[in-house]
mmCIF file of C-alpha atoms in Angstrom:
data_model
loop_
_atom_site.group_PDB
_atom_site.id
_atom_site.type_symbol
_atom_site.label_atom_id
_atom_site.label_comp_id
_atom_site.label_asym_id
_atom_site.label_seq_id
_atom_site.Cartn_x
_atom_site.Cartn_y
_atom_site.Cartn_z
ATOM 1 C CA UNK M 1 -1.973 116.263 -39.915
ATOM 2 C CA UNK M 2 -1.710 116.760 -35.692
ATOM 3 C CA UNK M 3 0.491 114.680 -33.709
ATOM 4 C CA UNK M 4 0.220 115.346 -29.368
ATOM 5 C CA UNK M 5 3.712 113.595 -28.091
ATOM 6 C CA UNK M 6 3.949 112.715 -24.437
ATOM 7 C CA UNK M 7 2.235 116.309 -23.937
ATOM 8 C CA UNK M 8 2.701 116.883 -20.094
ATOM 9 C CA UNK M 9 1.618 120.619 -18.192
ATOM 10 C CA UNK M 10 1.003 121.442 -14.370
ATOM 11 C CA UNK M 11 -0.062 124.391 -13.327
ATOM 12 C CA UNK M 12 0.691 126.428 -10.146
ATOM 13 C CA UNK M 13 -0.970 125.098 -6.630
ATOM 14 C CA UNK M 14 -0.855 125.968 -3.223
ATOM 15 C CA UNK M 15 2.431 124.862 -2.426
ATOM 16 C CA UNK M 16 2.189 121.636 -4.933
ATOM 17 C CA UNK M 17 2.223 122.051 -9.064
ATOM 18 C CA UNK M 18 -1.588 120.827 -10.205
ATOM 19 C CA UNK M 19 -0.875 118.184 -12.942
ATOM 20 C CA UNK M 20 -3.243 118.316 -16.030
ATOM 21 C CA UNK M 21 -1.972 116.719 -18.635
ATOM 22 C CA UNK M 22 0.477 113.358 -18.259
ATOM 23 C CA UNK M 23 2.658 111.647 -21.186
ATOM 24 C CA UNK M 24 -0.592 112.521 -23.138
ATOM 25 C CA UNK M 25 -0.070 111.068 -26.957
ATOM 26 C CA UNK M 26 -2.233 111.139 -29.785
ATOM 27 C CA UNK M 27 -2.947 111.599 -33.661
ATOM 28 C CA UNK M 28 -4.775 113.629 -35.517
ATOM 29 C CA UNK M 29 -5.942 113.066 -38.907
ATOM 30 C CA UNK M 30 -6.521 115.672 -41.264
ATOM 31 C CA UNK M 31 -9.899 116.021 -42.194
ATOM 32 C CA UNK M 32 -11.069 114.129 -39.016
ATOM 33 C CA UNK M 33 -13.878 114.556 -36.634
ATOM 34 C CA UNK M 34 -11.913 114.124 -33.250
ATOM 35 C CA UNK M 35 -13.005 113.808 -29.511
ATOM 36 C CA UNK M 36 -11.977 114.294 -26.514
ATOM 37 C CA UNK M 37 -13.540 112.879 -24.064
ATOM 38 C CA UNK M 38 -13.889 112.942 -20.320
ATOM 39 C CA UNK M 39 -15.267 113.885 -16.981
ATOM 40 C CA UNK M 40 -14.595 116.938 -15.243
ATOM 41 C CA UNK M 41 -10.803 118.139 -14.554
ATOM 42 C CA UNK M 42 -9.692 115.391 -16.665
ATOM 43 C CA UNK M 43 -7.206 117.800 -18.658
ATOM 44 C CA UNK M 44 -9.921 118.069 -21.684
ATOM 45 C CA UNK M 45 -9.277 122.057 -22.145
ATOM 46 C CA UNK M 46 -6.007 122.332 -21.392
ATOM 47 C CA UNK M 47 -5.410 120.046 -23.589
ATOM 48 C CA UNK M 48 -7.107 121.691 -25.819
ATOM 49 C CA UNK M 49 -5.207 125.265 -25.315
ATOM 50 C CA UNK M 50 -2.097 122.920 -25.683
ATOM 51 C CA UNK M 51 -3.388 121.992 -29.718
ATOM 52 C CA UNK M 52 -4.283 125.514 -30.169
ATOM 53 C CA UNK M 53 -0.956 126.298 -29.374
ATOM 54 C CA UNK M 54 -2.674 128.865 -26.825
ATOM 55 C CA UNK M 55 -0.291 126.933 -23.793
ATOM 56 C CA UNK M 56 3.492 125.218 -24.309
ATOM 57 C CA UNK M 57 3.252 122.221 -23.101
ATOM 58 C CA UNK M 58 5.989 121.102 -19.909
ATOM 59 C CA UNK M 59 7.017 118.442 -22.082
ATOM 60 C CA UNK M 60 6.311 116.650 -25.453
ATOM 61 C CA UNK M 61 5.344 118.362 -28.525
ATOM 62 C CA UNK M 62 2.975 119.649 -31.053
ATOM 63 C CA UNK M 63 3.405 118.821 -34.398
ATOM 64 C CA UNK M 64 1.755 120.642 -37.353
ATOM 65 C CA UNK M 65 2.166 118.459 -40.219
ATOM 66 C CA UNK M 66 5.640 116.635 -39.083
ATOM 67 C CA UNK M 67 6.295 120.259 -37.964
ATOM 68 C CA UNK M 68 8.177 120.841 -33.943
ATOM 69 C CA UNK M 69 5.081 123.636 -32.993
ATOM 70 C CA UNK M 70 7.329 124.434 -29.256
ATOM 71 C CA UNK M 71 10.056 125.549 -31.165
ATOM 72 C CA UNK M 72 7.779 128.179 -32.995
ATOM 73 C CA UNK M 73 8.175 131.949 -31.628
ATOM 74 C CA UNK M 74 7.917 135.045 -33.063
ATOM 75 C CA UNK M 75 5.813 135.139 -36.605
ATOM 76 C CA UNK M 76 6.666 131.342 -37.546
ATOM 77 C CA UNK M 77 4.647 130.879 -34.432
ATOM 78 C CA UNK M 78 1.822 134.175 -35.574
ATOM 79 C CA UNK M 79 1.342 131.654 -38.768
ATOM 80 C CA UNK M 80 1.027 128.534 -37.378
ATOM 81 C CA UNK M 81 -1.776 129.849 -34.817
ATOM 82 C CA UNK M 82 -3.162 131.236 -38.172
ATOM 83 C CA UNK M 83 -4.415 127.579 -38.754
ATOM 84 C CA UNK M 84 -6.364 126.480 -35.975
ATOM 85 C CA UNK M 85 -9.675 128.877 -34.776
ATOM 86 C CA UNK M 86 -11.440 128.504 -31.913
ATOM 87 C CA UNK M 87 -14.339 128.090 -31.384
ATOM 88 C CA UNK M 88 -15.164 131.399 -28.609
ATOM 89 C CA UNK M 89 -18.701 131.689 -27.432
ATOM 90 C CA UNK M 90 -18.594 134.997 -26.640
ATOM 91 C CA UNK M 91 -20.981 137.470 -29.901
ATOM 92 C CA UNK M 92 -20.685 141.502 -30.110
ATOM 93 C CA UNK M 93 -24.388 142.264 -29.220
ATOM 94 C CA UNK M 94 -23.972 145.353 -31.797
ATOM 95 C CA UNK M 95 -23.252 143.207 -34.502
ATOM 96 C CA UNK M 96 -26.164 141.163 -36.574
ATOM 97 C CA UNK M 97 -25.320 137.386 -37.038
ATOM 98 C CA UNK M 98 -24.012 138.347 -40.278
ATOM 99 C CA UNK M 99 -21.773 141.308 -38.891
ATOM 100 C CA UNK M 100 -20.492 138.667 -36.324
ATOM 101 C CA UNK M 101 -19.530 136.127 -39.076
ATOM 102 C CA UNK M 102 -16.824 138.871 -40.700
ATOM 103 C CA UNK M 103 -15.884 139.889 -38.606
ATOM 104 C CA UNK M 104 -12.503 138.110 -38.663
ATOM 105 C CA UNK M 105 -12.542 139.049 -42.942
ATOM 106 C CA UNK M 106 -12.685 142.635 -41.476
ATOM 107 C CA UNK M 107 -9.884 141.881 -38.858
ATOM 108 C CA UNK M 108 -7.855 140.207 -41.932
ATOM 109 C CA UNK M 109 -8.349 142.801 -45.131
ATOM 110 C CA UNK M 110 -10.535 140.992 -47.404
ATOM 111 C CA UNK M 111 -12.837 143.158 -49.329
ATOM 112 C CA UNK M 112 -16.333 143.607 -49.942
ATOM 113 C CA UNK M 113 -17.747 140.914 -52.304
ATOM 114 C CA UNK M 114 -15.577 138.188 -51.456
ATOM 115 C CA UNK M 115 -16.176 138.624 -47.619
ATOM 116 C CA UNK M 116 -20.491 138.917 -48.364
ATOM 117 C CA UNK M 117 -19.650 135.184 -50.287
ATOM 118 C CA UNK M 118 -17.694 134.270 -47.838
ATOM 119 C CA UNK M 119 -20.659 134.547 -45.012
ATOM 120 C CA UNK M 120 -22.864 134.128 -46.862
ATOM 121 C CA UNK M 121 -21.434 130.377 -47.136
ATOM 122 C CA UNK M 122 -21.047 129.853 -43.979
ATOM 123 C CA UNK M 123 -24.640 130.371 -42.311
ATOM 124 C CA UNK M 124 -25.580 128.558 -45.631
ATOM 125 C CA UNK M 125 -23.503 126.165 -43.120
ATOM 126 C CA UNK M 126 -24.569 126.687 -40.646
ATOM 127 C CA UNK M 127 -28.699 127.308 -41.020
ATOM 128 C CA UNK M 128 -29.003 131.226 -40.713
ATOM 129 C CA UNK M 129 -28.763 132.106 -43.738
ATOM 130 C CA UNK M 130 -33.197 133.781 -42.521
ATOM 131 C CA UNK M 131 -30.917 135.356 -39.563
ATOM 132 C CA UNK M 132 -28.648 137.566 -41.008
ATOM 133 C CA UNK M 133 -29.822 140.736 -40.641
ATOM 134 C CA UNK M 134 -30.339 140.132 -36.985
ATOM 135 C CA UNK M 135 -28.906 141.047 -33.235
ATOM 136 C CA UNK M 136 -27.404 137.788 -31.371
ATOM 137 C CA UNK M 137 -29.935 138.368 -27.935
ATOM 138 C CA UNK M 138 -33.080 137.367 -30.443
ATOM 139 C CA UNK M 139 -30.775 134.189 -30.695
ATOM 140 C CA UNK M 140 -32.017 130.499 -29.218
ATOM 141 C CA UNK M 141 -28.838 129.330 -27.353
ATOM 142 C CA UNK M 142 -27.671 126.720 -30.030
ATOM 143 C CA UNK M 143 -28.674 129.376 -32.866
ATOM 144 C CA UNK M 144 -26.258 131.582 -31.316
ATOM 145 C CA UNK M 145 -23.271 129.163 -30.527
ATOM 146 C CA UNK M 146 -23.413 127.676 -34.228
ATOM 147 C CA UNK M 147 -22.623 131.408 -35.096
ATOM 148 C CA UNK M 148 -19.276 130.896 -33.360
ATOM 149 C CA UNK M 149 -18.508 128.160 -35.644
ATOM 150 C CA UNK M 150 -19.312 129.872 -38.537
ATOM 151 C CA UNK M 151 -17.165 132.902 -37.255
ATOM 152 C CA UNK M 152 -14.540 131.113 -36.593
ATOM 153 C CA UNK M 153 -14.577 129.135 -39.667
ATOM 154 C CA UNK M 154 -14.231 132.803 -41.348
ATOM 155 C CA UNK M 155 -11.011 132.654 -42.209
ATOM 156 C CA UNK M 156 -10.597 129.289 -43.646
ATOM 157 C CA UNK M 157 -8.494 127.245 -40.358
ATOM 158 C CA UNK M 158 -7.596 124.329 -41.793
ATOM 159 C CA UNK M 159 -8.095 123.117 -38.054
ATOM 160 C CA UNK M 160 -11.188 123.944 -36.162
ATOM 161 C CA UNK M 161 -11.861 123.416 -32.152
ATOM 162 C CA UNK M 162 -14.086 123.259 -30.556
ATOM 163 C CA UNK M 163 -13.886 122.907 -26.481
ATOM 164 C CA UNK M 164 -16.884 121.482 -24.854
ATOM 165 C CA UNK M 165 -19.337 123.000 -28.038
ATOM 166 C CA UNK M 166 -23.262 121.715 -26.426
ATOM 167 C CA UNK M 167 -21.974 122.280 -22.551
ATOM 168 C CA UNK M 168 -26.030 124.855 -22.311
ATOM 169 C CA UNK M 169 -27.056 123.986 -24.801
ATOM 170 C CA UNK M 170 -30.512 121.419 -25.131
ATOM 171 C CA UNK M 171 -30.568 118.065 -26.999
ATOM 172 C CA UNK M 172 -32.128 119.709 -29.898
ATOM 173 C CA UNK M 173 -30.271 121.881 -30.779
ATOM 174 C CA UNK M 174 -27.362 119.519 -29.437
ATOM 175 C CA UNK M 175 -27.513 117.847 -32.394
ATOM 176 C CA UNK M 176 -28.282 120.312 -35.283
ATOM 177 C CA UNK M 177 -24.598 122.446 -33.855
ATOM 178 C CA UNK M 178 -22.670 118.987 -33.688
ATOM 179 C CA UNK M 179 -24.422 118.410 -36.934
ATOM 180 C CA UNK M 180 -22.953 122.357 -38.517
ATOM 181 C CA UNK M 181 -19.025 121.045 -36.638
ATOM 182 C CA UNK M 182 -19.481 117.427 -38.896
ATOM 183 C CA UNK M 183 -20.919 119.798 -41.714
ATOM 184 C CA UNK M 184 -16.962 122.536 -41.697
ATOM 185 C CA UNK M 185 -15.579 118.796 -42.321
ATOM 186 C CA UNK M 186 -16.825 117.241 -44.978
ATOM 187 C CA UNK M 187 -17.815 120.193 -46.682
ATOM 188 C CA UNK M 188 -15.000 122.179 -45.998
ATOM 189 C CA UNK M 189 -12.333 119.641 -45.264
ATOM 190 C CA UNK M 190 -11.580 121.563 -41.535
ATOM 191 C CA UNK M 191 -10.348 119.279 -38.813
ATOM 192 C CA UNK M 192 -11.957 119.252 -36.019
ATOM 193 C CA UNK M 193 -11.061 118.714 -33.312
ATOM 194 C CA UNK M 194 -13.896 118.800 -29.888
ATOM 195 C CA UNK M 195 -14.529 118.043 -26.055
ATOM 196 C CA UNK M 196 -16.565 116.506 -24.328
ATOM 197 C CA UNK M 197 -17.536 115.435 -20.895
ATOM 198 C CA UNK M 198 -20.410 113.298 -23.053
ATOM 199 C CA UNK M 199 -19.482 110.496 -24.882
ATOM 200 C CA UNK M 200 -23.011 110.817 -26.986
ATOM 201 C CA UNK M 201 -21.476 113.273 -28.255
ATOM 202 C CA UNK M 202 -18.584 111.743 -29.660
ATOM 203 C CA UNK M 203 -20.943 108.720 -30.303
ATOM 204 C CA UNK M 204 -23.709 111.441 -33.242
ATOM 205 C CA UNK M 205 -20.058 112.552 -35.151
ATOM 206 C CA UNK M 206 -17.435 111.379 -34.657
ATOM 207 C CA UNK M 207 -14.518 109.474 -35.952
ATOM 208 C CA UNK M 208 -11.622 108.696 -33.335
ATOM 209 C CA UNK M 209 -11.914 109.840 -29.942
ATOM 210 C CA UNK M 210 -9.284 109.543 -27.105
ATOM 211 C CA UNK M 211 -10.432 108.903 -23.042
ATOM 212 C CA UNK M 212 -8.908 111.378 -20.962
ATOM 213 C CA UNK M 213 -9.088 110.268 -16.746
ATOM 214 C CA UNK M 214 -6.035 112.262 -14.668
ATOM 215 C CA UNK M 215 -4.739 113.261 -17.287
ATOM 216 C CA UNK M 216 -4.117 110.608 -19.004
ATOM 217 C CA UNK M 217 -5.230 109.510 -22.073
ATOM 218 C CA UNK M 218 -7.225 105.917 -20.910
ATOM 219 C CA UNK M 219 -8.169 104.486 -24.489
ATOM 220 C CA UNK M 220 -7.578 105.638 -27.854
ATOM 221 C CA UNK M 221 -8.483 105.074 -31.592
ATOM 222 C CA UNK M 222 -10.398 104.384 -34.336
ATOM 223 C CA UNK M 223 -14.430 105.205 -32.334
ATOM 224 C CA UNK M 224 -16.062 102.261 -34.388
ATOM 225 C CA UNK M 225 -12.505 99.740 -33.569
ATOM 226 C CA UNK M 226 -12.730 100.003 -30.039
ATOM 227 C CA UNK M 227 -16.339 99.576 -29.747
ATOM 228 C CA UNK M 228 -15.885 95.934 -30.648
ATOM 229 C CA UNK M 229 -12.369 96.210 -27.941
ATOM 230 C CA UNK M 230 -12.751 93.272 -25.046
ATOM 231 C CA UNK M 231 -13.074 95.462 -22.372
ATOM 232 C CA UNK M 232 -13.402 99.294 -23.381
ATOM 233 C CA UNK M 233 -14.540 101.452 -21.122
ATOM 234 C CA UNK M 234 -15.341 103.813 -24.629
ATOM 235 C CA UNK M 235 -17.717 100.414 -25.740
ATOM 236 C CA UNK M 236 -19.008 100.476 -22.174
ATOM 237 C CA UNK M 237 -20.772 103.644 -22.172
ATOM 238 C CA UNK M 238 -22.088 104.159 -25.585
ATOM 239 C CA UNK M 239 -23.132 100.574 -27.033
ATOM 240 C CA UNK M 240 -26.258 99.376 -25.020
ATOM 241 C CA UNK M 241 -26.710 97.859 -22.058
ATOM 242 C CA UNK M 242 -27.209 93.920 -21.103
ATOM 243 C CA UNK M 243 -29.250 93.226 -18.464
ATOM 244 C CA UNK M 244 -30.916 89.418 -18.414
ATOM 245 C CA UNK M 245 -32.058 87.683 -15.647
ATOM 246 C CA UNK M 246 -30.470 83.996 -15.248
ATOM 247 C CA UNK M 247 -34.116 83.267 -15.285
ATOM 248 C CA UNK M 248 -33.673 84.129 -18.953
ATOM 249 C CA UNK M 249 -30.263 82.171 -19.188
ATOM 250 C CA UNK M 250 -30.960 79.500 -17.758
ATOM 251 C CA UNK M 251 -33.661 78.562 -20.607
ATOM 252 C CA UNK M 252 -30.740 77.841 -23.087
ATOM 253 C CA UNK M 253 -27.955 76.020 -24.310
ATOM 254 C CA UNK M 254 -26.029 79.057 -23.806
ATOM 255 C CA UNK M 255 -25.996 82.386 -23.934
ATOM 256 C CA UNK M 256 -23.469 84.993 -25.013
ATOM 257 C CA UNK M 257 -22.935 88.411 -26.457
ATOM 258 C CA UNK M 258 -22.962 89.649 -29.474
ATOM 259 C CA UNK M 259 -21.543 92.739 -30.847
ATOM 260 C CA UNK M 260 -22.694 93.409 -34.527
ATOM 261 C CA UNK M 261 -21.607 96.340 -36.602
ATOM 262 C CA UNK M 262 -23.114 97.705 -40.227
ATOM 263 C CA UNK M 263 -26.512 97.733 -42.031
ATOM 264 C CA UNK M 264 -25.503 94.073 -42.997
ATOM 265 C CA UNK M 265 -24.994 92.480 -39.866
ATOM 266 C CA UNK M 266 -27.125 94.506 -37.804
ATOM 267 C CA UNK M 267 -30.089 93.675 -40.417
ATOM 268 C CA UNK M 268 -29.125 89.559 -41.768
ATOM 269 C CA UNK M 269 -26.666 88.318 -40.116
ATOM 270 C CA UNK M 270 -28.449 86.144 -36.922
ATOM 271 C CA UNK M 271 -31.422 85.015 -39.064
ATOM 272 C CA UNK M 272 -28.558 83.992 -41.416
ATOM 273 C CA UNK M 273 -26.744 81.843 -39.072
ATOM 274 C CA UNK M 274 -29.930 80.060 -37.553
ATOM 275 C CA UNK M 275 -31.642 79.076 -40.808
ATOM 276 C CA UNK M 276 -28.126 77.514 -41.542
ATOM 277 C CA UNK M 277 -27.177 75.860 -38.519
ATOM 278 C CA UNK M 278 -30.662 75.601 -37.772
ATOM 279 C CA UNK M 279 -30.414 76.476 -34.252
ATOM 280 C CA UNK M 280 -32.732 78.849 -32.164
ATOM 281 C CA UNK M 281 -30.898 82.496 -32.064
ATOM 282 C CA UNK M 282 -33.391 84.368 -29.283
ATOM 283 C CA UNK M 283 -32.768 88.007 -28.714
ATOM 284 C CA UNK M 284 -33.065 87.811 -24.308
ATOM 285 C CA UNK M 285 -31.110 91.839 -23.185
ATOM 286 C CA UNK M 286 -29.592 94.923 -25.249
ATOM 287 C CA UNK M 287 -30.308 96.788 -28.305
ATOM 288 C CA UNK M 288 -28.870 99.205 -30.757
ATOM 289 C CA UNK M 289 -28.025 102.351 -32.176
ATOM 290 C CA UNK M 290 -25.987 104.177 -34.028
ATOM 291 C CA UNK M 291 -22.561 106.082 -34.847
ATOM 292 C CA UNK M 292 -22.865 108.272 -36.961
ATOM 293 C CA UNK M 293 -25.116 106.657 -39.691
ATOM 294 C CA UNK M 294 -23.387 103.253 -38.874
ATOM 295 C CA UNK M 295 -25.945 101.398 -36.765
ATOM 296 C CA UNK M 296 -24.657 99.201 -33.997
ATOM 297 C CA UNK M 297 -25.988 96.216 -31.997
ATOM 298 C CA UNK M 298 -25.565 94.628 -28.791
ATOM 299 C CA UNK M 299 -27.334 91.304 -28.180
ATOM 300 C CA UNK M 300 -27.714 88.867 -25.801
ATOM 301 C CA UNK M 301 -28.187 86.102 -27.471
ATOM 302 C CA UNK M 302 -29.650 82.752 -26.095
ATOM 303 C CA UNK M 303 -28.650 79.851 -28.058
ATOM 304 C CA UNK M 304 -30.406 76.339 -28.847
ATOM 305 C CA UNK M 305 -29.933 73.845 -31.599
ATOM 306 C CA UNK M 306 -27.486 70.640 -31.699
ATOM 307 C CA UNK M 307 -24.766 73.011 -34.001
ATOM 308 C CA UNK M 308 -24.519 76.282 -31.846
ATOM 309 C CA UNK M 309 -20.366 76.477 -31.278
ATOM 310 C CA UNK M 310 -20.985 76.555 -35.475
ATOM 311 C CA UNK M 311 -22.999 78.660 -35.672
ATOM 312 C CA UNK M 312 -21.495 81.452 -33.524
ATOM 313 C CA UNK M 313 -18.460 80.109 -35.468
ATOM 314 C CA UNK M 314 -19.586 82.091 -38.498
ATOM 315 C CA UNK M 315 -20.830 85.523 -36.889
ATOM 316 C CA UNK M 316 -17.683 86.118 -36.417
ATOM 317 C CA UNK M 317 -16.058 85.129 -38.648
ATOM 318 C CA UNK M 318 -18.919 87.160 -40.693
ATOM 319 C CA UNK M 319 -17.723 89.675 -38.424
ATOM 320 C CA UNK M 320 -19.553 89.528 -35.208
ATOM 321 C CA UNK M 321 -17.727 89.871 -32.430
ATOM 322 C CA UNK M 322 -18.803 87.171 -29.599
ATOM 323 C CA UNK M 323 -18.250 87.195 -26.436
ATOM 324 C CA UNK M 324 -19.511 86.693 -22.886
ATOM 325 C CA UNK M 325 -20.327 82.810 -22.762
ATOM 326 C CA UNK M 326 -22.741 81.667 -20.717
ATOM 327 C CA UNK M 327 -23.963 78.472 -20.244
ATOM 328 C CA UNK M 328 -27.655 77.494 -19.293
ATOM 329 C CA UNK M 329 -29.576 75.294 -16.923
ATOM 330 C CA UNK M 330 -28.646 71.714 -19.620
ATOM 331 C CA UNK M 331 -24.750 72.400 -19.246
ATOM 332 C CA UNK M 332 -24.269 73.046 -15.723
ATOM 333 C CA UNK M 333 -26.861 69.416 -14.816
ATOM 334 C CA UNK M 334 -24.544 67.972 -17.575
#
């Protein structure tokens, strides 16, 4: 487990220091895929370097399984750094794909048969076994990025850190790259920490996220939990937008926003409520998305019927998150 406790970091500026991180705290569970999301200049890369033990914080502590890394130096620091691999997108053009992946193993003195076996496993992981003998120059940007991930994983680190891994990669290749990071977590047990300015990257693969702005953690937690948290900035970025006109709302007794998480809730909760309570639940805004493999919906519902409140309470009792009540013209006239 990685624990970041009240970490602050500044750099020299023109006359005054530039603060990159302000009292940042977060916890990354072992085996998680953790996303740090935020705009350019938010401090994501600085936080990544502190987690990778490439920068020492001015204040605060980075712990690995409880070990205070700020007190380490010399051999102990080098040994701890070996647990963490950072994806370096610069490949050696004079080497083949397999040769690039093998480089850390060669430097580590791993023997030939063991090295070839490890390289084969990683090429399979990234889906580039057939390109083992090719030079990096013949690969697409996304394929090159996947080779960089495989090379970072070669020495079997416990933590993989990917700073903005999809930058400069098109949407289709980004999907393949994120799948590789997810497989590294699922199949190798590697804890993956990625930074990105694109919240949709976190939506596709992350278990947990932290939203960073101006060096401060604005919001953090389990991604699915944040989606149903009132006022969540992460939810606002990731859930489908809800736009309805006043005329649409006026046709119903009331209108509500509801967030549904999971196959059962998205597929059956609303029809079941309408049937049980003899009410109309009409979808007048919103839509569906996926968080990893989990379907998530945010709908604006037009509600009509005498037992509307009971139906909405029943939905809430079964995991639906009902908010933002708007009343139609019938309530206004009354």
